[in-house]
Short mmCIF file of C-alpha atoms in Angstrom, two decimals:
data_model
loop_
_atom_site.label_atom_id
_atom_site.label_comp_id
_atom_site.label_asym_id
_atom_site.label_seq_id
_atom_site.Cartn_x
_atom_site.Cartn_y
_atom_site.Cartn_z
CA PRO A 1 21.55 5.19 -44.21
CA CYS A 2 17.33 6.27 -44.72
CA ASP A 3 16.76 4.86 -41.49
CA LYS A 4 18.44 4.16 -38.13
CA LEU A 5 16.72 2.32 -35.03
CA THR A 6 17.76 1.66 -31.71
CA PHE A 7 16.58 -0.65 -28.69
CA ARG A 8 17.30 -2.78 -26.11
CA PHE A 9 16.74 -6.65 -26.02
CA GLY A 10 16.90 -8.95 -23.10
CA MET A 11 17.09 -12.91 -22.57
CA ARG A 12 16.34 -15.13 -20.34
CA GLN A 13 13.70 -17.63 -18.58
CA VAL A 14 11.87 -18.18 -14.94
CA THR A 15 10.95 -21.58 -14.09
CA VAL A 16 10.40 -23.85 -11.47
CA ARG A 17 12.20 -26.30 -10.73
CA ASN A 18 11.79 -29.51 -8.20
CA GLY A 19 9.34 -26.94 -5.95
CA HIS A 20 11.54 -23.46 -6.46
CA PHE A 21 12.08 -20.82 -8.77
CA ALA A 22 14.75 -21.41 -11.47
CA LEU A 23 16.54 -18.30 -13.17
CA ASN A 24 18.45 -19.91 -16.69
CA GLY A 25 17.94 -22.95 -15.10
CA ARG A 26 20.07 -21.74 -11.65
CA PRO A 27 18.37 -21.28 -8.36
CA LEU A 28 16.55 -17.98 -7.28
CA TRP A 29 16.03 -16.82 -4.47
CA LEU A 30 13.03 -14.07 -4.93
CA ARG A 31 13.66 -11.21 -2.28
CA GLY A 32 11.99 -7.77 -2.76
CA SER A 33 9.06 -5.64 -1.69
CA ASN A 34 5.79 -4.26 -2.82
CA LEU A 35 5.44 -0.98 -5.32
CA VAL A 36 2.04 0.35 -4.17
CA ASN A 37 1.53 2.45 -7.75
CA GLU A 38 4.10 5.10 -6.32
CA TRP A 39 4.70 5.69 -9.82
CA LEU A 40 1.33 8.00 -9.21
CA TRP A 41 2.60 9.69 -6.02
CA GLY A 42 3.82 12.56 -7.18
CA ASP A 43 7.15 13.65 -8.66
CA LYS A 44 9.32 12.82 -5.47
CA PHE A 45 8.97 8.95 -6.69
CA ASN A 46 9.52 9.75 -10.82
CA GLN A 47 11.69 11.75 -10.75
CA ASN A 48 13.95 9.66 -8.35
CA ALA A 49 12.93 6.16 -10.10
CA LYS A 50 16.61 4.98 -10.46
CA SER A 51 16.99 5.64 -7.02
CA TYR A 52 14.59 4.57 -5.43
CA LEU A 53 13.55 1.22 -7.92
CA ILE A 54 17.47 0.27 -8.66
CA ASP A 55 20.13 1.61 -5.84
CA GLU A 56 17.79 1.26 -2.50
CA ALA A 57 16.40 -1.71 -3.38
CA ARG A 58 20.02 -3.41 -4.28
CA ALA A 59 21.89 -1.85 -1.12
CA MET A 60 19.09 -3.64 0.99
CA SER A 61 20.23 -6.82 -1.55
CA LEU A 62 16.84 -6.95 -2.73
CA ASN A 63 16.17 -8.46 -6.38
CA CYS A 64 12.48 -7.83 -7.41
CA PHE A 65 9.46 -6.20 -6.62
CA ARG A 66 5.73 -7.36 -6.74
CA THR A 67 2.99 -3.91 -7.95
CA HIS A 68 0.53 -4.35 -6.07
CA THR A 69 -2.89 -3.44 -7.80
CA GLN A 70 -1.84 -2.19 -11.02
CA PRO A 71 0.81 -2.64 -12.81
CA PRO A 72 3.98 -0.55 -13.50
CA PRO A 73 4.24 2.31 -16.19
CA ALA A 74 6.14 1.76 -19.10
CA ASP A 75 9.07 4.09 -17.89
CA TRP A 76 9.12 2.24 -14.41
CA LEU A 77 9.85 -1.01 -16.18
CA ASP A 78 12.63 0.23 -18.93
CA LEU A 79 14.59 0.88 -15.70
CA ALA A 80 14.10 -2.57 -14.53
CA ASP A 81 14.84 -3.49 -17.80
CA ALA A 82 18.00 -1.35 -18.37
CA HIS A 83 19.54 -2.69 -14.56
CA GLY A 84 18.09 -5.68 -14.90
CA MET A 85 15.27 -6.02 -11.47
CA MET A 86 12.36 -8.47 -11.57
CA ILE A 87 9.22 -7.64 -11.98
CA LEU A 88 5.98 -9.27 -10.78
CA ALA A 89 3.33 -7.82 -12.12
CA GLU A 90 -0.65 -7.49 -10.09
CA MET A 91 -3.71 -6.99 -12.66
CA PRO A 92 -5.91 -4.70 -11.35
CA LEU A 93 -8.22 -7.29 -10.35
CA LEU A 94 -8.66 -6.29 -6.14
CA TYR A 95 -10.52 -8.43 -3.85
CA ASN A 96 -8.23 -8.05 -0.12
CA HIS A 97 -10.70 -11.27 0.93
CA GLY A 98 -14.36 -8.78 0.35
CA ASP A 99 -16.99 -10.27 -0.02
CA PHE A 100 -19.34 -8.13 -3.15
CA GLY A 101 -21.90 -10.86 -3.50
CA TYR A 102 -22.15 -11.42 -7.59
CA THR A 103 -24.60 -12.38 -8.96
CA PRO A 104 -24.05 -14.79 -11.05
CA GLU A 105 -24.25 -12.53 -14.16
CA GLU A 106 -22.04 -10.26 -12.67
CA LEU A 107 -19.77 -12.25 -11.92
CA GLN A 108 -19.89 -13.55 -15.86
CA VAL A 109 -19.21 -10.00 -16.41
CA LEU A 110 -16.58 -9.57 -14.06
CA HIS A 111 -14.87 -12.61 -15.98
CA ARG A 112 -15.40 -11.67 -19.01
CA ASN A 113 -13.86 -8.05 -18.45
CA ALA A 114 -10.77 -9.45 -16.04
CA LEU A 115 -10.14 -11.69 -19.20
CA LEU A 116 -10.04 -8.28 -21.68
CA ASP A 117 -7.92 -6.26 -19.33
CA ALA A 118 -5.36 -9.22 -18.46
CA GLU A 119 -5.09 -9.28 -22.27
CA GLY A 120 -4.48 -5.77 -22.50
CA TRP A 121 -2.07 -5.68 -20.05
CA ILE A 122 -0.15 -8.91 -21.08
CA THR A 123 0.23 -8.04 -24.46
CA ARG A 124 1.54 -4.13 -23.64
CA MET A 125 4.20 -5.67 -21.01
CA TRP A 126 5.41 -8.89 -22.99
CA ASN A 127 8.57 -7.36 -24.14
CA HIS A 128 9.62 -6.52 -20.86
CA PRO A 129 11.90 -8.50 -19.58
CA SER A 130 12.07 -7.57 -16.40
CA VAL A 131 8.51 -8.54 -15.74
CA ILE A 132 9.23 -12.20 -14.91
CA LEU A 133 5.79 -13.41 -13.83
CA TRP A 134 2.35 -12.53 -13.86
CA VAL A 135 0.25 -11.44 -10.99
CA LEU A 136 -4.07 -12.71 -11.79
CA SER A 137 -5.61 -11.47 -8.79
CA ASN A 138 -5.33 -10.16 -5.07
CA GLU A 139 -6.76 -12.02 -2.28
CA SER A 140 -9.45 -13.17 -3.51
CA ARG A 141 -10.61 -16.79 -2.16
CA LEU A 142 -14.29 -16.73 -3.55
CA ASP A 143 -13.40 -17.50 -7.15
CA ASN A 144 -10.72 -20.05 -6.90
CA GLU A 145 -11.74 -22.40 -9.22
CA TRP A 146 -11.96 -20.10 -11.93
CA GLU A 147 -9.20 -17.87 -12.12
CA ALA A 148 -6.76 -21.16 -11.06
CA GLY A 149 -8.58 -22.08 -14.51
CA PRO A 150 -9.85 -20.32 -16.72
CA LEU A 151 -8.14 -17.18 -16.48
CA PHE A 152 -4.17 -18.75 -15.58
CA GLN A 153 -4.81 -20.93 -18.35
CA ALA A 154 -6.04 -18.05 -20.54
CA ALA A 155 -2.69 -15.32 -19.81
CA LYS A 156 -0.43 -19.17 -20.60
CA GLN A 157 -2.05 -19.01 -24.01
CA LEU A 158 -1.14 -15.34 -24.17
CA ASP A 159 2.26 -15.63 -22.64
CA PRO A 160 3.94 -19.27 -22.51
CA THR A 161 7.15 -17.92 -21.34
CA ARG A 162 6.19 -17.12 -17.84
CA LEU A 163 4.73 -18.17 -14.83
CA SER A 164 1.38 -16.71 -13.22
CA MET A 165 -0.01 -16.93 -9.95
CA ARG A 166 -2.83 -15.24 -7.37
CA THR A 167 -1.40 -13.88 -4.55
CA GLY A 168 -2.69 -14.21 -0.85
CA GLU A 169 -5.01 -17.30 -1.18
CA GLY A 170 -3.09 -19.55 0.36
CA ILE A 171 -4.63 -22.76 -0.16
CA VAL A 172 -5.69 -23.64 -4.39
CA GLY A 173 -3.12 -21.39 -5.91
CA THR A 174 -2.21 -21.75 -9.24
CA PRO A 175 -0.26 -24.60 -11.30
CA ASP A 176 2.44 -22.78 -11.25
CA MET A 177 2.58 -21.73 -6.83
CA VAL A 178 1.17 -20.83 -4.21
CA ASP A 179 1.24 -17.55 -2.61
CA ILE A 180 -0.04 -16.76 1.11
CA HIS A 181 0.31 -13.51 2.77
CA THR A 182 1.29 -12.59 7.05
CA CYS A 183 0.25 -9.25 6.05
CA PHE A 184 -0.21 -8.30 10.47
CA ASN A 185 2.34 -10.55 11.80
CA VAL A 186 3.77 -7.68 13.42
CA ASN A 187 0.72 -7.33 15.51
CA ARG A 188 -0.44 -10.01 16.30
CA ASP A 189 1.19 -13.60 18.11
CA ALA A 190 3.67 -13.74 20.23
CA GLU A 191 7.98 -12.58 18.86
CA GLY A 192 9.00 -15.33 16.85
CA GLN A 193 5.57 -17.07 16.16
CA LEU A 194 6.20 -16.07 12.07
CA LEU A 195 9.06 -18.88 12.60
CA LEU A 196 6.94 -21.67 13.59
CA ASP A 197 4.33 -20.92 11.61
CA MET A 198 6.34 -20.63 8.40
CA ALA A 199 7.73 -23.91 9.67
CA ALA A 200 4.23 -25.95 9.37
CA ARG A 201 3.59 -23.91 5.84
CA MET A 202 7.06 -25.98 4.92
CA ALA A 203 6.45 -29.01 6.13
CA THR A 204 2.63 -29.62 4.04
CA ARG A 205 2.97 -27.66 0.82
CA ASP A 206 2.93 -28.66 -2.00
CA PRO A 207 6.18 -29.96 -3.42
CA SER A 208 5.92 -29.25 -6.81
CA ARG A 209 5.30 -25.91 -6.47
CA PRO A 210 6.96 -22.77 -4.74
CA LEU A 211 5.54 -20.84 -1.71
CA CYS A 212 5.58 -17.61 -2.01
CA ASN A 213 4.75 -14.59 0.53
CA THR A 214 4.28 -11.55 -1.14
CA GLU A 215 2.68 -9.21 2.29
CA TYR A 216 5.26 -9.75 4.86
CA MET A 217 4.35 -7.23 7.63
CA ASN A 218 1.64 -4.04 7.47
CA ILE A 219 1.28 -1.47 9.98
CA MET A 220 -2.70 -0.46 9.90
CA TRP A 221 -2.68 0.50 13.58
CA ASP A 222 1.01 1.83 16.16
CA PRO A 223 1.92 -1.49 17.85
CA THR A 224 4.52 0.91 20.13
CA SER A 225 2.52 0.94 22.96
CA ARG A 226 2.59 -3.17 23.10
CA TRP A 227 5.95 -3.39 21.72
CA MET A 228 8.08 -1.09 23.56
CA GLY A 229 4.96 -0.93 27.24
CA ARG A 230 4.99 3.01 26.08
CA GLU A 231 3.00 5.23 23.43
CA LYS A 232 6.21 7.22 21.02
CA ASP A 233 8.95 5.19 22.37
CA PRO A 234 11.68 6.63 20.58
CA GLY A 235 13.39 3.17 20.13
CA PHE A 236 10.16 2.09 17.61
CA PRO A 237 11.89 2.62 14.18
CA LEU A 238 15.12 0.52 15.05
CA VAL A 239 13.55 -2.58 16.66
CA PHE A 240 10.46 -2.02 13.45
CA ALA A 241 13.64 -2.21 11.62
CA GLU A 242 15.18 -5.12 13.13
CA CYS A 243 11.36 -7.07 12.35
CA ALA A 244 12.03 -6.71 8.64
CA THR A 245 15.81 -7.58 8.75
CA LYS A 246 14.34 -10.64 10.57
CA GLY A 247 11.36 -10.73 7.82
CA ASP A 248 14.42 -10.69 5.32
CA LEU A 249 16.37 -13.79 7.07
CA ILE A 250 13.07 -16.23 7.25
CA GLY A 251 12.20 -14.88 3.18
CA VAL A 252 16.00 -16.65 2.64
CA ARG A 253 15.14 -19.86 5.22
CA ALA A 254 11.66 -20.70 4.10
CA ALA A 255 11.55 -20.09 0.72
CA VAL A 256 9.19 -17.24 0.28
CA LEU A 257 9.05 -14.12 -1.34
#
């Protein structure tokens, strides 16, 4: 032999059927979490990536991760490819509901650069079967027409084999799906309100598109005293874990991620 090459090869098809996800034609329920650039957090994560990305996730019955605000590196995608973990790869187009006051000329520059950025990331990652859809932006709300139109169409032209979404916008979404974020449900409203909110959402959703919820709970300030009646209550970690468990049940029942 003059040359030898060994490589992995995977095939799968993720589509939308009757308003729900399907994997190779069979119903697919996405239950997952977010990766917030853990590969940049140091050796603790990179040296134990399989344990974190595969083993711990499987122990919690998770089958996917959304990469929050940045696409994942190739070695993490290789692990996901090898072990069947599904990845929702997000482009670095981040708003967090902010209004940056772009002029029309500045917005044209942003659009041009966003298209170039998306093309670079999509063509870099499109041979990884673990990537099941492209996440085009995070919590923008102010650029609906362009993101759901030209940006979405550009992604589809580059890669017609994958779905594309926008996260946390909640109304327009993309032609493929709609996504909401219920980030602070542990800090606001009464216990159980999220169940009522999700039931209302499901009753009025677009029946042709999946309804996703890719950010379920954040702790941006300490809710211990509100939940437990006093600060630093030792029972708080258990109560927080119970809330997370309820969130997984909501995900299954309400057909959200």
